[in-house]
Amino acid sequence: MGSIALIGNSSLTISETSKAHDIARAFIDIKIANSEIPILKSLLNKVLLDSDLSPDQIQQKISEKNSTKEDFINKIMKNINDDELTTVELALKLEKQSKKENLDNQRRIDSTKRQVILENINKEEIKKYSYLEPKINIILDNYSVHKAQLVKKICEILNMNLIYLPPYSPQFNPIEQVWRTCKIEIKRKYYYSKEKLEKFFVKTYFKVVNEGNFFNWWEKTFLKKVL
């Protein structure tokens, strides 16, 4: 997940998924790259560090929210004693209740990650320093996760303004050309490990961004028409 800056510093975030909590981390990286307040950079780096939980830590947080054994049994008995449920309906309800308590439930894992990063960043000190600096305007596409409540809330805390492109208009977004250029460079080599691929991609990304003139045509074609 990357950003290229018309004014300011570009950034890149490496992540295995592009879920709401991952997108949130990318926006925090953008703020860190463009902040001139050392204490704010330090606070945001701490947010990222504290939010990077291990699988065991996530399971621990999930287990803390699980029902007690007594409550779980009561929920099951309530359904078992519901004479209006068919055997199939009862089985489905019991399966659903069991999944909710499962520490490996992906929805609960993602929800926990979202809660943790929001709790860590939703601090008055971070808001105060973020609003001492000029607002950052980010132009992005309509990918559904870009409009997630978590993402909007974190951008509000970080003093960022999200400007969504019209639907199905990648030609309006200069970073699409960056990705295409990076892919051309990447496919020319063979990588012996994921780590080597990531390292080469980061190097390639910033080389492409720094050497390319992706905004020249964009300014002439689009920006001047709206100013």
JSON list of C-alpha atoms in Angstrom, two decimals:
[
{"chain": "A", "resi": 1, "resn": "MET", "atom": "CA", "xyz": [0.00, 0.00, 0.00]},
{"chain": "A", "resi": 2, "resn": "GLY", "atom": "CA", "xyz": [1.65, 3.16, -1.17]},
{"chain": "A", "resi": 3, "resn": "SER", "atom": "CA", "xyz": [1.22, 6.89, -1.49]},
{"chain": "A", "resi": 4, "resn": "ILE", "atom": "CA", "xyz": [2.97, 9.31, -3.81]},
{"chain": "A", "resi": 5, "resn": "ALA", "atom": "CA", "xyz": [3.13, 12.91, -2.71]},
{"chain": "A", "resi": 6, "resn": "LEU", "atom": "CA", "xyz": [2.55, 15.93, -4.91]},
{"chain": "A", "resi": 7, "resn": "ILE", "atom": "CA", "xyz": [3.78, 17.99, -1.97]},
{"chain": "A", "resi": 8, "resn": "GLY", "atom": "CA", "xyz": [5.51, 16.13, 0.85]},
{"chain": "A", "resi": 9, "resn": "ASN", "atom": "CA", "xyz": [6.96, 12.64, 1.25]},
{"chain": "A", "resi": 10, "resn": "SER", "atom": "CA", "xyz": [5.77, 9.41, -0.34]},
{"chain": "A", "resi": 11, "resn": "SER", "atom": "CA", "xyz": [5.35, 6.27, 1.73]},
{"chain": "A", "resi": 12, "resn": "LEU", "atom": "CA", "xyz": [5.01, 2.51, 1.41]},
{"chain": "A", "resi": 13, "resn": "THR", "atom": "CA", "xyz": [3.46, -0.03, 3.78]},
{"chain": "A", "resi": 14, "resn": "ILE", "atom": "CA", "xyz": [4.08, -3.76, 3.38]},
{"chain": "A", "resi": 15, "resn": "SER", "atom": "CA", "xyz": [1.20, -5.93, 4.54]},
{"chain": "A", "resi": 16, "resn": "GLU", "atom": "CA", "xyz": [-0.04, -9.45, 3.83]},
{"chain": "A", "resi": 17, "resn": "THR", "atom": "CA", "xyz": [-3.66, -8.28, 3.60]},
{"chain": "A", "resi": 18, "resn": "SER", "atom": "CA", "xyz": [-5.52, -5.07, 2.82]},
{"chain": "A", "resi": 19, "resn": "LYS", "atom": "CA", "xyz": [-8.13, -5.16, 5.57]},
{"chain": "A", "resi": 20, "resn": "ALA", "atom": "CA", "xyz": [-9.27, -2.09, 7.48]},
{"chain": "A", "resi": 21, "resn": "HIS", "atom": "CA", "xyz": [-6.60, -2.35, 10.18]},
{"chain": "A", "resi": 22, "resn": "ASP", "atom": "CA", "xyz": [-3.89, -2.72, 7.49]},
{"chain": "A", "resi": 23, "resn": "ILE", "atom": "CA", "xyz": [-5.16, 0.34, 5.61]},
{"chain": "A", "resi": 24, "resn": "ALA", "atom": "CA", "xyz": [-5.22, 2.22, 8.91]},
{"chain": "A", "resi": 25, "resn": "ARG", "atom": "CA", "xyz": [-1.54, 1.40, 9.46]},
{"chain": "A", "resi": 26, "resn": "ALA", "atom": "CA", "xyz": [-0.77, 2.69, 5.95]},
{"chain": "A", "resi": 27, "resn": "PHE", "atom": "CA", "xyz": [-2.38, 6.05, 6.76]},
{"chain": "A", "resi": 28, "resn": "ILE", "atom": "CA", "xyz": [-0.38, 6.25, 9.98]},
{"chain": "A", "resi": 29, "resn": "ASP", "atom": "CA", "xyz": [2.77, 5.65, 7.91]},
{"chain": "A", "resi": 30, "resn": "ILE", "atom": "CA", "xyz": [1.76, 8.54, 5.62]},
{"chain": "A", "resi": 31, "resn": "LYS", "atom": "CA", "xyz": [1.37, 10.83, 8.63]},
{"chain": "A", "resi": 32, "resn": "ILE", "atom": "CA", "xyz": [4.74, 9.77, 10.06]},
{"chain": "A", "resi": 33, "resn": "ALA", "atom": "CA", "xyz": [6.44, 10.38, 6.70]},
{"chain": "A", "resi": 34, "resn": "ASN", "atom": "CA", "xyz": [4.98, 13.89, 6.46]},
{"chain": "A", "resi": 35, "resn": "SER", "atom": "CA", "xyz": [5.08, 15.12, 10.05]},
{"chain": "A", "resi": 36, "resn": "GLU", "atom": "CA", "xyz": [7.72, 17.56, 11.24]},
{"chain": "A", "resi": 37, "resn": "ILE", "atom": "CA", "xyz": [6.86, 17.13, 14.92]},
{"chain": "A", "resi": 38, "resn": "PRO", "atom": "CA", "xyz": [9.28, 14.60, 16.50]},
{"chain": "A", "resi": 39, "resn": "ILE", "atom": "CA", "xyz": [7.02, 13.79, 19.44]},
{"chain": "A", "resi": 40, "resn": "LEU", "atom": "CA", "xyz": [4.12, 13.04, 17.10]},
{"chain": "A", "resi": 41, "resn": "LYS", "atom": "CA", "xyz": [6.31, 10.72, 15.02]},
{"chain": "A", "resi": 42, "resn": "SER", "atom": "CA", "xyz": [7.35, 8.97, 18.23]},
{"chain": "A", "resi": 43, "resn": "LEU", "atom": "CA", "xyz": [3.76, 8.59, 19.43]},
{"chain": "A", "resi": 44, "resn": "LEU", "atom": "CA", "xyz": [2.61, 7.18, 16.10]},
{"chain": "A", "resi": 45, "resn": "ASN", "atom": "CA", "xyz": [5.51, 4.74, 15.88]},
{"chain": "A", "resi": 46, "resn": "LYS", "atom": "CA", "xyz": [4.53, 3.53, 19.34]},
{"chain": "A", "resi": 47, "resn": "VAL", "atom": "CA", "xyz": [0.93, 3.07, 18.13]},
{"chain": "A", "resi": 48, "resn": "LEU", "atom": "CA", "xyz": [2.18, 0.84, 15.32]},
{"chain": "A", "resi": 49, "resn": "LEU", "atom": "CA", "xyz": [4.45, -1.11, 17.66]},
{"chain": "A", "resi": 50, "resn": "ASP", "atom": "CA", "xyz": [1.77, -1.60, 20.34]},
{"chain": "A", "resi": 51, "resn": "SER", "atom": "CA", "xyz": [-0.79, -2.62, 17.72]},
{"chain": "A", "resi": 52, "resn": "ASP", "atom": "CA", "xyz": [1.44, -5.28, 16.18]},
{"chain": "A", "resi": 53, "resn": "LEU", "atom": "CA", "xyz": [0.15, -8.15, 18.30]},
{"chain": "A", "resi": 54, "resn": "SER", "atom": "CA", "xyz": [1.34, -11.73, 18.04]},
{"chain": "A", "resi": 55, "resn": "PRO", "atom": "CA", "xyz": [-1.25, -14.48, 17.36]},
{"chain": "A", "resi": 56, "resn": "ASP", "atom": "CA", "xyz": [-1.01, -15.51, 21.04]},
{"chain": "A", "resi": 57, "resn": "GLN", "atom": "CA", "xyz": [-1.69, -11.96, 22.21]},
{"chain": "A", "resi": 58, "resn": "ILE", "atom": "CA", "xyz": [-4.71, -11.69, 19.92]},
{"chain": "A", "resi": 59, "resn": "GLN", "atom": "CA", "xyz": [-6.10, -14.99, 21.18]},
{"chain": "A", "resi": 60, "resn": "GLN", "atom": "CA", "xyz": [-5.60, -13.80, 24.75]},
{"chain": "A", "resi": 61, "resn": "LYS", "atom": "CA", "xyz": [-7.63, -10.66, 24.06]},
{"chain": "A", "resi": 62, "resn": "ILE", "atom": "CA", "xyz": [-10.36, -12.70, 22.39]},
{"chain": "A", "resi": 63, "resn": "SER", "atom": "CA", "xyz": [-10.52, -15.18, 25.27]},
{"chain": "A", "resi": 64, "resn": "GLU", "atom": "CA", "xyz": [-10.97, -12.31, 27.71]},
{"chain": "A", "resi": 65, "resn": "LYS", "atom": "CA", "xyz": [-14.18, -11.39, 25.91]},
{"chain": "A", "resi": 66, "resn": "ASN", "atom": "CA", "xyz": [-15.51, -14.95, 25.65]},
{"chain": "A", "resi": 67, "resn": "SER", "atom": "CA", "xyz": [-18.53, -16.04, 27.62]},
{"chain": "A", "resi": 68, "resn": "THR", "atom": "CA", "xyz": [-18.00, -17.84, 30.89]},
{"chain": "A", "resi": 69, "resn": "LYS", "atom": "CA", "xyz": [-18.69, -21.56, 30.79]},
{"chain": "A", "resi": 70, "resn": "GLU", "atom": "CA", "xyz": [-21.93, -21.02, 32.71]},
{"chain": "A", "resi": 71, "resn": "ASP", "atom": "CA", "xyz": [-23.16, -18.32, 30.30]},
{"chain": "A", "resi": 72, "resn": "PHE", "atom": "CA", "xyz": [-22.25, -20.45, 27.31]},
{"chain": "A", "resi": 73, "resn": "ILE", "atom": "CA", "xyz": [-24.16, -23.44, 28.67]},
{"chain": "A", "resi": 74, "resn": "ASN", "atom": "CA", "xyz": [-27.17, -21.21, 29.38]},
{"chain": "A", "resi": 75, "resn": "LYS", "atom": "CA", "xyz": [-27.18, -19.95, 25.79]},
{"chain": "A", "resi": 76, "resn": "ILE", "atom": "CA", "xyz": [-27.03, -23.50, 24.47]},
{"chain": "A", "resi": 77, "resn": "MET", "atom": "CA", "xyz": [-29.81, -24.72, 26.80]},
{"chain": "A", "resi": 78, "resn": "LYS", "atom": "CA", "xyz": [-32.02, -21.81, 25.77]},
{"chain": "A", "resi": 79, "resn": "ASN", "atom": "CA", "xyz": [-31.84, -22.98, 22.16]},
{"chain": "A", "resi": 80, "resn": "ILE", "atom": "CA", "xyz": [-32.20, -26.64, 23.04]},
{"chain": "A", "resi": 81, "resn": "ASN", "atom": "CA", "xyz": [-35.38, -25.86, 24.95]},
{"chain": "A", "resi": 82, "resn": "ASP", "atom": "CA", "xyz": [-36.84, -23.84, 22.07]},
{"chain": "A", "resi": 83, "resn": "ASP", "atom": "CA", "xyz": [-39.51, -26.22, 20.77]},
{"chain": "A", "resi": 84, "resn": "GLU", "atom": "CA", "xyz": [-40.07, -24.10, 17.66]},
{"chain": "A", "resi": 85, "resn": "LEU", "atom": "CA", "xyz": [-36.60, -24.90, 16.29]},
{"chain": "A", "resi": 86, "resn": "THR", "atom": "CA", "xyz": [-36.23, -27.81, 13.90]},
{"chain": "A", "resi": 87, "resn": "THR", "atom": "CA", "xyz": [-33.29, -30.17, 14.30]},
{"chain": "A", "resi": 88, "resn": "VAL", "atom": "CA", "xyz": [-31.47, -28.49, 11.41]},
{"chain": "A", "resi": 89, "resn": "GLU", "atom": "CA", "xyz": [-32.11, -24.98, 12.79]},
{"chain": "A", "resi": 90, "resn": "LEU", "atom": "CA", "xyz": [-30.93, -26.05, 16.24]},
{"chain": "A", "resi": 91, "resn": "ALA", "atom": "CA", "xyz": [-27.74, -27.53, 14.81]},
{"chain": "A", "resi": 92, "resn": "LEU", "atom": "CA", "xyz": [-27.03, -24.33, 12.88]},
{"chain": "A", "resi": 93, "resn": "LYS", "atom": "CA", "xyz": [-27.59, -22.17, 15.96]},
{"chain": "A", "resi": 94, "resn": "LEU", "atom": "CA", "xyz": [-25.31, -24.32, 18.10]},
{"chain": "A", "resi": 95, "resn": "GLU", "atom": "CA", "xyz": [-22.64, -24.26, 15.39]},
{"chain": "A", "resi": 96, "resn": "LYS", "atom": "CA", "xyz": [-22.87, -20.46, 15.14]},
{"chain": "A", "resi": 97, "resn": "GLN", "atom": "CA", "xyz": [-22.58, -20.04, 18.91]},
{"chain": "A", "resi": 98, "resn": "SER", "atom": "CA", "xyz": [-19.56, -22.33, 19.02]},
{"chain": "A", "resi": 99, "resn": "LYS", "atom": "CA", "xyz": [-17.82, -20.40, 16.23]},
{"chain": "A", "resi": 100, "resn": "LYS", "atom": "CA", "xyz": [-18.33, -17.16, 18.15]},
{"chain": "A", "resi": 101, "resn": "GLU", "atom": "CA", "xyz": [-16.31, -18.58, 21.03]},
{"chain": "A", "resi": 102, "resn": "ASN", "atom": "CA", "xyz": [-13.57, -19.94, 18.77]},
{"chain": "A", "resi": 103, "resn": "LEU", "atom": "CA", "xyz": [-10.23, -18.19, 19.27]},
{"chain": "A", "resi": 104, "resn": "ASP", "atom": "CA", "xyz": [-9.38, -18.78, 15.60]},
{"chain": "A", "resi": 105, "resn": "ASN", "atom": "CA", "xyz": [-12.52, -17.07, 14.31]},
{"chain": "A", "resi": 106, "resn": "GLN", "atom": "CA", "xyz": [-11.17, -14.73, 11.61]},
{"chain": "A", "resi": 107, "resn": "ARG", "atom": "CA", "xyz": [-13.92, -12.16, 12.08]},
{"chain": "A", "resi": 108, "resn": "ARG", "atom": "CA", "xyz": [-13.08, -11.90, 15.78]},
{"chain": "A", "resi": 109, "resn": "ILE", "atom": "CA", "xyz": [-9.37, -11.67, 15.01]},
{"chain": "A", "resi": 110, "resn": "ASP", "atom": "CA", "xyz": [-9.94, -8.82, 12.54]},
{"chain": "A", "resi": 111, "resn": "SER", "atom": "CA", "xyz": [-12.32, -7.08, 14.93]},
{"chain": "A", "resi": 112, "resn": "THR", "atom": "CA", "xyz": [-9.76, -7.32, 17.72]},
{"chain": "A", "resi": 113, "resn": "LYS", "atom": "CA", "xyz": [-7.04, -5.84, 15.51]},
{"chain": "A", "resi": 114, "resn": "ARG", "atom": "CA", "xyz": [-9.34, -2.93, 14.60]},
{"chain": "A", "resi": 115, "resn": "GLN", "atom": "CA", "xyz": [-10.19, -2.28, 18.24]},
{"chain": "A", "resi": 116, "resn": "VAL", "atom": "CA", "xyz": [-6.57, -2.39, 19.37]},
{"chain": "A", "resi": 117, "resn": "ILE", "atom": "CA", "xyz": [-5.26, 0.09, 16.78]},
{"chain": "A", "resi": 118, "resn": "LEU", "atom": "CA", "xyz": [-8.15, 2.48, 17.42]},
{"chain": "A", "resi": 119, "resn": "GLU", "atom": "CA", "xyz": [-7.64, 2.33, 21.20]},
{"chain": "A", "resi": 120, "resn": "ASN", "atom": "CA", "xyz": [-3.93, 3.01, 20.77]},
{"chain": "A", "resi": 121, "resn": "ILE", "atom": "CA", "xyz": [-4.31, 6.00, 18.46]},
{"chain": "A", "resi": 122, "resn": "ASN", "atom": "CA", "xyz": [-7.42, 7.62, 19.88]},
{"chain": "A", "resi": 123, "resn": "LYS", "atom": "CA", "xyz": [-5.47, 9.82, 22.30]},
{"chain": "A", "resi": 124, "resn": "GLU", "atom": "CA", "xyz": [-5.88, 13.55, 22.87]},
{"chain": "A", "resi": 125, "resn": "GLU", "atom": "CA", "xyz": [-2.13, 14.11, 22.65]},
{"chain": "A", "resi": 126, "resn": "ILE", "atom": "CA", "xyz": [-2.00, 12.59, 19.16]},
{"chain": "A", "resi": 127, "resn": "LYS", "atom": "CA", "xyz": [-4.99, 14.66, 18.04]},
{"chain": "A", "resi": 128, "resn": "LYS", "atom": "CA", "xyz": [-3.45, 17.84, 19.45]},
{"chain": "A", "resi": 129, "resn": "TYR", "atom": "CA", "xyz": [-0.16, 17.47, 17.61]},
{"chain": "A", "resi": 130, "resn": "SER", "atom": "CA", "xyz": [-1.82, 16.24, 14.40]},
{"chain": "A", "resi": 131, "resn": "TYR", "atom": "CA", "xyz": [-3.93, 19.40, 14.20]},
{"chain": "A", "resi": 132, "resn": "LEU", "atom": "CA", "xyz": [-0.90, 21.65, 14.69]},
{"chain": "A", "resi": 133, "resn": "GLU", "atom": "CA", "xyz": [0.20, 20.69, 11.18]},
{"chain": "A", "resi": 134, "resn": "PRO", "atom": "CA", "xyz": [-1.50, 21.40, 7.83]},
{"chain": "A", "resi": 135, "resn": "LYS", "atom": "CA", "xyz": [-4.24, 18.98, 6.81]},
{"chain": "A", "resi": 136, "resn": "ILE", "atom": "CA", "xyz": [-3.13, 16.18, 4.52]},
{"chain": "A", "resi": 137, "resn": "ASN", "atom": "CA", "xyz": [-5.43, 15.65, 1.53]},
{"chain": "A", "resi": 138, "resn": "ILE", "atom": "CA", "xyz": [-5.39, 12.11, 0.19]},
{"chain": "A", "resi": 139, "resn": "ILE", "atom": "CA", "xyz": [-6.86, 11.19, -3.19]},
{"chain": "A", "resi": 140, "resn": "LEU", "atom": "CA", "xyz": [-7.83, 7.53, -3.35]},
{"chain": "A", "resi": 141, "resn": "ASP", "atom": "CA", "xyz": [-10.14, 5.13, -5.13]},
{"chain": "A", "resi": 142, "resn": "ASN", "atom": "CA", "xyz": [-13.43, 3.66, -3.97]},
{"chain": "A", "resi": 143, "resn": "TYR", "atom": "CA", "xyz": [-12.09, 0.36, -2.67]},
{"chain": "A", "resi": 144, "resn": "SER", "atom": "CA", "xyz": [-14.64, -0.56, 0.01]},
{"chain": "A", "resi": 145, "resn": "VAL", "atom": "CA", "xyz": [-12.08, -0.76, 2.83]},
{"chain": "A", "resi": 146, "resn": "HIS", "atom": "CA", "xyz": [-11.03, 2.85, 2.10]},
{"chain": "A", "resi": 147, "resn": "LYS", "atom": "CA", "xyz": [-14.48, 3.83, 3.35]},
{"chain": "A", "resi": 148, "resn": "ALA", "atom": "CA", "xyz": [-14.45, 1.69, 6.50]},
{"chain": "A", "resi": 149, "resn": "GLN", "atom": "CA", "xyz": [-15.42, 3.49, 9.71]},
{"chain": "A", "resi": 150, "resn": "LEU", "atom": "CA", "xyz": [-12.06, 2.62, 11.28]},
{"chain": "A", "resi": 151, "resn": "VAL", "atom": "CA", "xyz": [-10.18, 4.25, 8.39]},
{"chain": "A", "resi": 152, "resn": "LYS", "atom": "CA", "xyz": [-12.35, 7.38, 8.51]},
{"chain": "A", "resi": 153, "resn": "LYS", "atom": "CA", "xyz": [-11.94, 7.69, 12.28]},
{"chain": "A", "resi": 154, "resn": "ILE", "atom": "CA", "xyz": [-8.17, 7.33, 12.16]},
{"chain": "A", "resi": 155, "resn": "CYS", "atom": "CA", "xyz": [-7.92, 9.90, 9.35]},
{"chain": "A", "resi": 156, "resn": "GLU", "atom": "CA", "xyz": [-10.03, 12.26, 11.45]},
{"chain": "A", "resi": 157, "resn": "ILE", "atom": "CA", "xyz": [-7.62, 11.82, 14.38]},
{"chain": "A", "resi": 158, "resn": "LEU", "atom": "CA", "xyz": [-4.61, 12.38, 12.09]},
{"chain": "A", "resi": 159, "resn": "ASN", "atom": "CA", "xyz": [-6.07, 15.51, 10.45]},
{"chain": "A", "resi": 160, "resn": "MET", "atom": "CA", "xyz": [-6.39, 13.86, 7.04]},
{"chain": "A", "resi": 161, "resn": "ASN", "atom": "CA", "xyz": [-9.01, 14.57, 4.41]},
{"chain": "A", "resi": 162, "resn": "LEU", "atom": "CA", "xyz": [-10.07, 11.72, 2.11]},
{"chain": "A", "resi": 163, "resn": "ILE", "atom": "CA", "xyz": [-11.01, 12.66, -1.47]},
{"chain": "A", "resi": 164, "resn": "TYR", "atom": "CA", "xyz": [-12.55, 9.76, -3.38]},
{"chain": "A", "resi": 165, "resn": "LEU", "atom": "CA", "xyz": [-12.13, 9.45, -7.12]},
{"chain": "A", "resi": 166, "resn": "PRO", "atom": "CA", "xyz": [-15.15, 8.81, -9.36]},
{"chain": "A", "resi": 167, "resn": "PRO", "atom": "CA", "xyz": [-15.96, 5.08, -9.62]},
{"chain": "A", "resi": 168, "resn": "TYR", "atom": "CA", "xyz": [-13.96, 3.08, -12.17]},
{"chain": "A", "resi": 169, "resn": "SER", "atom": "CA", "xyz": [-11.48, 5.84, -12.97]},
{"chain": "A", "resi": 170, "resn": "PRO", "atom": "CA", "xyz": [-7.94, 4.50, -12.39]},
{"chain": "A", "resi": 171, "resn": "GLN", "atom": "CA", "xyz": [-6.73, 6.93, -15.08]},
{"chain": "A", "resi": 172, "resn": "PHE", "atom": "CA", "xyz": [-7.24, 9.74, -12.54]},
{"chain": "A", "resi": 173, "resn": "ASN", "atom": "CA", "xyz": [-4.81, 8.17, -10.08]},
{"chain": "A", "resi": 174, "resn": "PRO", "atom": "CA", "xyz": [-1.06, 8.61, -10.81]},
{"chain": "A", "resi": 175, "resn": "ILE", "atom": "CA", "xyz": [-0.10, 5.78, -8.46]},
{"chain": "A", "resi": 176, "resn": "GLU", "atom": "CA", "xyz": [-1.58, 3.25, -10.88]},
{"chain": "A", "resi": 177, "resn": "GLN", "atom": "CA", "xyz": [1.28, 4.10, -13.25]},
{"chain": "A", "resi": 178, "resn": "VAL", "atom": "CA", "xyz": [3.71, 3.63, -10.36]},
{"chain": "A", "resi": 179, "resn": "TRP", "atom": "CA", "xyz": [2.39, 0.10, -9.74]},
{"chain": "A", "resi": 180, "resn": "ARG", "atom": "CA", "xyz": [2.62, -0.74, -13.46]},
{"chain": "A", "resi": 181, "resn": "THR", "atom": "CA", "xyz": [6.21, 0.51, -13.64]},
{"chain": "A", "resi": 182, "resn": "CYS", "atom": "CA", "xyz": [7.16, -1.42, -10.48]},
{"chain": "A", "resi": 183, "resn": "LYS", "atom": "CA", "xyz": [5.65, -4.64, -11.86]},
{"chain": "A", "resi": 184, "resn": "ILE", "atom": "CA", "xyz": [7.73, -4.33, -15.02]},
{"chain": "A", "resi": 185, "resn": "GLU", "atom": "CA", "xyz": [10.88, -4.07, -12.89]},
{"chain": "A", "resi": 186, "resn": "ILE", "atom": "CA", "xyz": [9.86, -6.84, -10.49]},
{"chain": "A", "resi": 187, "resn": "LYS", "atom": "CA", "xyz": [9.06, -9.49, -13.10]},
{"chain": "A", "resi": 188, "resn": "ARG", "atom": "CA", "xyz": [12.56, -9.29, -14.58]},
{"chain": "A", "resi": 189, "resn": "LYS", "atom": "CA", "xyz": [14.14, -11.03, -11.60]},
{"chain": "A", "resi": 190, "resn": "TYR", "atom": "CA", "xyz": [13.80, -14.29, -9.70]},
{"chain": "A", "resi": 191, "resn": "TYR", "atom": "CA", "xyz": [13.50, -14.09, -5.91]},
{"chain": "A", "resi": 192, "resn": "TYR", "atom": "CA", "xyz": [14.67, -16.87, -3.61]},
{"chain": "A", "resi": 193, "resn": "SER", "atom": "CA", "xyz": [12.58, -15.73, -0.67]},
{"chain": "A", "resi": 194, "resn": "LYS", "atom": "CA", "xyz": [9.70, -13.50, 0.30]},
{"chain": "A", "resi": 195, "resn": "GLU", "atom": "CA", "xyz": [12.11, -11.28, 2.22]},
{"chain": "A", "resi": 196, "resn": "LYS", "atom": "CA", "xyz": [14.26, -10.67, -0.87]},
{"chain": "A", "resi": 197, "resn": "LEU", "atom": "CA", "xyz": [11.16, -9.85, -2.91]},
{"chain": "A", "resi": 198, "resn": "GLU", "atom": "CA", "xyz": [9.96, -7.35, -0.31]},
{"chain": "A", "resi": 199, "resn": "LYS", "atom": "CA", "xyz": [13.40, -5.73, -0.04]},
{"chain": "A", "resi": 200, "resn": "PHE", "atom": "CA", "xyz": [13.69, -5.35, -3.80]},
{"chain": "A", "resi": 201, "resn": "PHE", "atom": "CA", "xyz": [10.14, -4.06, -4.10]},
{"chain": "A", "resi": 202, "resn": "VAL", "atom": "CA", "xyz": [10.71, -1.32, -1.49]},
{"chain": "A", "resi": 203, "resn": "LYS", "atom": "CA", "xyz": [13.90, -0.24, -3.26]},
{"chain": "A", "resi": 204, "resn": "THR", "atom": "CA", "xyz": [12.16, -0.30, -6.65]},
{"chain": "A", "resi": 205, "resn": "TYR", "atom": "CA", "xyz": [9.10, 1.57, -5.41]},
{"chain": "A", "resi": 206, "resn": "PHE", "atom": "CA", "xyz": [10.98, 4.57, -4.08]},
{"chain": "A", "resi": 207, "resn": "LYS", "atom": "CA", "xyz": [13.28, 4.59, -7.11]},
{"chain": "A", "resi": 208, "resn": "VAL", "atom": "CA", "xyz": [10.26, 4.70, -9.43]},
{"chain": "A", "resi": 209, "resn": "VAL", "atom": "CA", "xyz": [8.50, 7.35, -7.34]},
{"chain": "A", "resi": 210, "resn": "ASN", "atom": "CA", "xyz": [11.59, 9.57, -7.07]},
{"chain": "A", "resi": 211, "resn": "GLU", "atom": "CA", "xyz": [12.64, 9.29, -10.69]},
{"chain": "A", "resi": 212, "resn": "GLY", "atom": "CA", "xyz": [9.23, 9.30, -12.38]},
{"chain": "A", "resi": 213, "resn": "ASN", "atom": "CA", "xyz": [7.27, 12.35, -13.46]},
{"chain": "A", "resi": 214, "resn": "PHE", "atom": "CA", "xyz": [3.86, 10.92, -12.69]},
{"chain": "A", "resi": 215, "resn": "PHE", "atom": "CA", "xyz": [2.29, 14.21, -11.73]},
{"chain": "A", "resi": 216, "resn": "ASN", "atom": "CA", "xyz": [3.23, 16.19, -14.83]},
{"chain": "A", "resi": 217, "resn": "TRP", "atom": "CA", "xyz": [0.58, 14.72, -17.09]},
{"chain": "A", "resi": 218, "resn": "TRP", "atom": "CA", "xyz": [-1.87, 14.49, -14.17]},
{"chain": "A", "resi": 219, "resn": "GLU", "atom": "CA", "xyz": [-1.60, 18.21, -13.41]},
{"chain": "A", "resi": 220, "resn": "LYS", "atom": "CA", "xyz": [-2.00, 19.18, -17.04]},
{"chain": "A", "resi": 221, "resn": "THR", "atom": "CA", "xyz": [-4.84, 16.79, -17.71]},
{"chain": "A", "resi": 222, "resn": "PHE", "atom": "CA", "xyz": [-6.89, 17.01, -14.53]},
{"chain": "A", "resi": 223, "resn": "LEU", "atom": "CA", "xyz": [-5.74, 19.50, -11.93]},
{"chain": "A", "resi": 224, "resn": "LYS", "atom": "CA", "xyz": [-5.87, 22.60, -14.13]},
{"chain": "A", "resi": 225, "resn": "LYS", "atom": "CA", "xyz": [-9.42, 21.76, -15.14]},
{"chain": "A", "resi": 226, "resn": "VAL", "atom": "CA", "xyz": [-10.69, 22.06, -11.56]},
{"chain": "A", "resi": 227, "resn": "LEU", "atom": "CA", "xyz": [-8.65, 25.03, -10.36]}
]
